[in-house]
XYZ file of C-alpha atoms in Angstrom:
352
model
C 208.030 105.034 106.353
C 209.266 104.552 102.729
C 208.197 106.446 99.612
C 205.595 103.706 98.659
C 203.878 103.771 102.105
C 203.857 107.582 102.127
C 202.159 107.536 98.526
C 199.536 104.972 99.713
C 198.776 107.006 102.857
C 198.171 110.265 100.758
C 195.915 108.286 98.373
C 193.869 106.843 101.177
C 193.432 110.351 102.865
C 192.419 111.746 99.511
C 189.926 109.074 98.918
C 188.256 109.312 102.282
C 188.211 113.282 101.896
C 186.620 112.861 98.467
C 183.824 110.549 99.994
C 183.354 112.875 102.691
C 182.944 115.843 100.412
C 180.535 113.817 98.260
C 178.310 112.706 101.067
C 178.170 116.352 102.507
C 176.932 117.604 99.048
C 174.577 114.912 98.678
C 172.967 115.409 102.048
C 170.065 117.909 102.117
C 170.036 120.761 104.588
C 167.917 120.652 107.670
C 164.857 122.318 105.957
C 165.350 120.162 102.784
C 165.591 117.023 104.910
C 162.280 117.989 106.550
C 160.654 118.217 103.071
C 161.862 114.909 101.934
C 160.832 113.355 105.245
C 157.321 114.289 104.089
C 157.169 112.025 101.161
C 154.987 109.047 101.730
C 153.149 110.671 104.697
C 149.282 111.481 104.318
C 148.442 115.137 103.864
C 145.962 115.094 106.722
C 146.883 112.179 109.150
C 144.409 113.104 111.917
C 141.491 112.914 109.497
C 140.431 109.367 109.517
C 136.537 109.404 109.887
C 134.690 110.504 106.744
C 131.373 110.948 108.791
C 133.319 113.632 110.936
C 132.654 116.251 108.039
C 129.756 118.343 108.103
C 130.632 120.753 105.491
C 132.289 120.872 101.988
C 133.640 123.825 100.014
C 134.639 123.382 96.348
C 136.319 125.998 94.099
C 137.019 125.155 90.535
C 138.640 127.230 87.812
C 137.891 127.261 84.094
C 140.849 128.645 82.106
C 138.721 129.122 79.093
C 136.573 131.708 80.692
C 139.136 132.797 83.380
C 136.401 132.296 86.013
C 136.035 130.402 89.401
C 132.893 128.483 90.385
C 132.197 127.870 94.086
C 130.102 125.333 95.570
C 129.332 124.475 99.248
C 127.267 121.987 101.279
C 126.693 122.474 104.921
C 124.837 120.406 107.701
C 122.767 123.037 109.632
C 121.036 121.567 112.824
C 120.793 118.163 111.022
C 119.657 119.329 107.693
C 121.891 119.355 104.872
C 121.823 122.596 102.601
C 123.585 124.146 99.687
C 124.312 127.770 100.789
C 125.478 128.743 97.305
C 122.152 127.627 95.794
C 119.687 129.613 98.142
C 119.964 127.027 100.918
C 118.268 124.467 98.970
C 117.860 120.974 100.768
C 120.714 118.778 99.749
C 120.824 114.940 99.748
C 124.379 114.951 100.684
C 125.163 112.694 103.471
C 126.124 109.733 101.160
C 127.831 111.896 98.636
C 129.879 113.841 101.106
C 130.879 110.786 102.868
C 132.046 109.353 99.591
C 134.097 112.527 98.686
C 135.494 112.659 102.268
C 136.551 109.050 102.099
C 138.390 109.746 98.745
C 140.454 112.455 100.560
C 141.446 110.239 103.537
C 144.919 108.793 103.231
C 145.927 110.967 100.222
C 149.851 110.670 100.407
C 152.490 112.966 99.465
C 154.386 111.349 96.489
C 157.571 112.691 94.819
C 158.407 116.215 95.640
C 157.997 118.161 92.215
C 158.193 121.862 93.583
C 159.609 123.763 96.353
C 158.772 127.442 95.444
C 155.809 129.555 94.660
C 157.437 130.212 91.208
C 156.485 126.558 90.448
C 152.773 126.912 91.091
C 151.721 128.167 87.488
C 153.653 125.439 85.796
C 152.155 122.675 87.981
C 148.671 124.298 87.967
C 148.515 124.685 91.774
C 147.794 128.437 91.925
C 145.036 128.971 94.658
C 141.885 129.666 92.624
C 140.906 132.092 95.284
C 144.186 133.997 95.283
C 143.247 137.553 94.255
C 146.757 138.794 94.449
C 147.903 136.704 91.498
C 147.367 138.008 88.077
C 147.842 134.603 86.257
C 144.945 133.529 84.158
C 146.463 130.020 83.820
C 147.863 127.521 86.175
C 144.990 127.892 88.673
C 143.946 124.712 90.469
C 140.838 123.265 92.074
C 140.406 123.585 95.856
C 138.584 121.297 98.192
C 138.002 121.939 101.770
C 136.164 119.741 104.343
C 135.212 121.198 107.600
C 133.793 120.026 110.947
C 132.069 123.159 112.184
C 134.758 125.727 112.578
C 137.518 123.196 112.369
C 139.267 122.555 109.022
C 139.635 118.903 108.238
C 141.390 119.052 104.844
C 142.249 121.777 102.494
C 143.921 120.947 99.220
C 144.652 122.520 95.910
C 144.664 120.027 93.096
C 146.493 120.949 89.915
C 147.412 119.403 86.689
C 148.017 115.786 85.890
C 151.514 114.809 85.880
C 153.208 114.922 82.355
C 154.025 111.102 82.312
C 151.204 108.413 82.004
C 151.216 107.664 85.771
C 147.765 109.203 86.178
C 149.172 111.176 89.333
C 148.325 114.768 90.007
C 150.171 117.880 91.248
C 148.884 118.688 94.733
C 149.808 121.077 97.540
C 148.262 122.448 100.791
C 147.289 126.221 100.502
C 149.507 126.985 103.329
C 152.620 125.445 101.914
C 155.000 126.132 99.114
C 155.866 122.489 98.488
C 153.957 120.653 95.620
C 153.946 117.012 95.576
C 152.672 114.104 93.329
C 149.641 112.288 94.615
C 147.379 109.522 93.576
C 143.616 110.800 93.439
C 140.260 109.135 93.010
C 138.121 111.920 93.831
C 134.809 113.495 92.722
C 135.059 117.468 92.483
C 131.560 118.108 91.288
C 130.189 121.426 91.720
C 126.983 120.512 89.637
C 123.832 121.342 91.490
C 121.883 118.191 90.410
C 124.762 115.861 91.963
C 123.960 116.972 95.284
C 120.136 117.078 95.428
C 117.124 114.790 94.826
C 116.442 116.018 91.268
C 113.241 114.071 90.557
C 110.754 117.052 90.942
C 107.437 114.990 91.514
C 108.722 111.727 92.654
C 105.613 110.028 91.378
C 104.697 106.604 90.179
C 103.039 107.210 86.797
C 100.613 104.320 87.815
C 99.170 106.399 90.655
C 98.041 109.166 88.487
C 94.276 109.242 88.206
C 93.339 112.771 86.809
C 95.238 115.436 84.939
C 93.768 118.937 84.399
C 95.283 121.256 81.816
C 94.271 124.930 81.914
C 95.188 126.755 78.733
C 95.143 130.599 78.642
C 96.723 133.866 77.363
C 97.650 136.810 79.537
C 97.567 140.207 78.722
C 100.683 141.343 80.211
C 99.677 144.950 80.533
C 96.334 144.569 82.298
C 97.085 141.138 83.929
C 93.818 139.804 82.299
C 93.514 136.210 81.611
C 91.827 134.985 78.281
C 90.760 131.488 78.798
C 91.268 129.084 76.091
C 89.850 126.166 77.628
C 90.236 123.541 80.645
C 90.892 119.850 79.514
C 90.436 117.138 82.110
C 91.855 113.759 81.704
C 90.716 110.829 83.991
C 91.785 107.194 84.468
C 89.806 105.396 87.026
C 91.647 103.285 89.356
C 92.328 99.799 88.040
C 91.962 100.889 84.324
C 94.738 101.555 81.900
C 93.246 104.046 79.433
C 92.549 107.486 79.859
C 89.309 109.375 79.127
C 88.870 113.034 78.303
C 85.893 114.795 79.793
C 83.163 116.038 77.449
C 84.594 114.107 74.496
C 82.002 113.410 71.744
C 82.788 109.544 71.176
C 80.500 109.575 68.143
C 82.577 112.118 66.207
C 85.858 112.418 68.239
C 88.611 110.153 69.132
C 91.507 110.832 71.817
C 95.211 110.296 70.881
C 96.259 108.047 73.475
C 99.969 108.514 72.359
C 100.080 112.071 73.260
C 98.441 111.334 76.712
C 100.957 108.764 77.403
C 103.819 111.027 76.419
C 102.369 113.715 78.639
C 102.374 111.301 81.558
C 105.867 110.072 80.755
C 107.059 113.839 80.691
C 105.620 114.390 84.227
C 107.648 111.350 85.598
C 110.777 112.582 83.858
C 110.554 116.127 85.247
C 114.060 117.055 86.936
C 115.196 119.918 88.830
C 118.054 121.694 87.122
C 117.934 125.155 89.032
C 116.200 126.818 91.929
C 115.191 130.269 92.827
C 113.876 131.374 96.321
C 110.038 132.086 96.583
C 109.339 135.620 97.431
C 108.154 136.303 100.940
C 105.112 137.939 99.684
C 103.850 134.747 98.343
C 101.955 132.383 100.438
C 102.516 128.665 100.415
C 99.584 128.317 97.938
C 101.204 130.791 95.725
C 98.637 133.539 96.252
C 99.856 137.125 96.675
C 99.628 138.803 100.258
C 96.650 141.146 100.152
C 98.719 143.852 101.910
C 101.253 143.657 98.978
C 100.673 146.325 96.184
C 100.759 144.981 92.574
C 103.550 147.438 91.752
C 105.846 145.408 93.833
C 105.698 142.687 91.498
C 108.316 144.139 89.313
C 110.518 144.256 92.423
C 109.700 140.595 93.132
C 111.014 139.875 89.661
C 108.167 137.530 88.807
C 106.932 139.124 85.743
C 110.154 138.760 83.978
C 110.010 135.121 84.641
C 106.493 134.931 83.090
C 104.402 135.002 86.222
C 101.580 137.229 86.918
C 98.595 137.847 89.203
C 95.010 138.204 88.632
C 92.034 138.844 90.844
C 90.336 135.687 92.035
C 86.707 135.152 93.386
C 87.834 135.613 96.937
C 89.115 139.029 96.306
C 92.697 137.936 96.514
C 95.349 137.513 93.684
C 95.837 134.335 91.944
C 99.180 133.378 90.309
C 98.999 132.745 86.543
C 101.599 131.911 83.989
C 102.216 132.618 80.521
C 102.621 129.060 79.380
C 99.630 127.826 81.191
C 99.235 125.464 84.165
C 98.664 121.818 85.001
C 97.411 119.828 87.900
C 98.033 116.200 88.294
C 96.157 113.953 90.986
C 97.101 110.651 92.333
C 94.984 107.871 93.962
C 96.563 108.829 97.329
C 94.845 112.336 97.335
C 97.985 114.174 96.206
C 97.617 117.061 93.812
C 100.666 118.533 91.978
C 100.136 121.864 90.476
C 102.736 123.107 88.024
C 102.947 126.680 86.489
C 104.772 126.992 83.330
C 106.637 130.554 82.991
C 109.151 131.844 80.573
C 111.842 129.782 79.032
C 115.274 129.954 80.936
C 118.411 130.754 79.070
C 122.047 131.217 80.282
C 125.038 129.092 81.273
C 125.003 126.304 83.574
C 125.495 128.419 86.805
C 122.939 130.976 85.596
C 120.314 128.253 85.121
C 121.051 126.813 88.492
C 121.138 129.719 90.782
C 120.032 132.896 88.695
C 121.853 136.010 87.415
């Protein structure tokens, strides 16, 4: 072998060695290879039927107040309820199926974080992590369940820094964070999960409205009547009539009556409190209950009091008066107006 051949042989060996070295450096380790194999795969491949979910848990985090907000919906014996809102009945089947459908098929995009040290930067710290002291970087967590089985559990973090519209997402049990395309509703708003129309009435069905105005002596519980005003609209007519109106010298303001009817139709539920067990279904106080228990029932602070009625029982009265609305179908809606509610959204929804 002459010198030229030797030189070419050495060069060839060097090139092959360099290529093998570069390939060995570029090839990920076993654990890294497994991570990259996940790219393009759905987070929950076994979850394919949105109707399989019978429960939803949402946890959101507000960085401005450094507080979490939890919301849940469950199907109990065929009835949807909101446990975090005093088990109020939920209109949740369609809403839950929509949310579940948006979770099905969410795929792992690019791998953007491999360690827990990346969580704060990507906004995927578990909002329920009590060991973490971070006030920023916590994500929102959505969990769908079927009885005791967890169908999906995701922590959704910040939007990616580019204009792709993708989000940083990870499973609570994993350290890896991926980019993912999301079109999902994470509403923890009470009214998004219920039928919020309080009376569900047709204004055309109203035939009589009775307004009872009074003042309450909060110390004695006595009611000082200021009058009862009854409005009637016979079926088939469009105009309301005020009982005992002296038509010779008085005239009713139809605009105010129409505004009242519209307000009744527009009444919407924004929060709920459980009715004390001492109250019967017709809002009368159990005779066995001592009046001193009212403070414990926390009704007086809400503007509701009791006064003796003709039957010897205790009748509910309210510091802003009451109203009864009757329909042609024989339904009567009785509304008691207590104190004005203040507080943030969650306090209004569920109480202090």
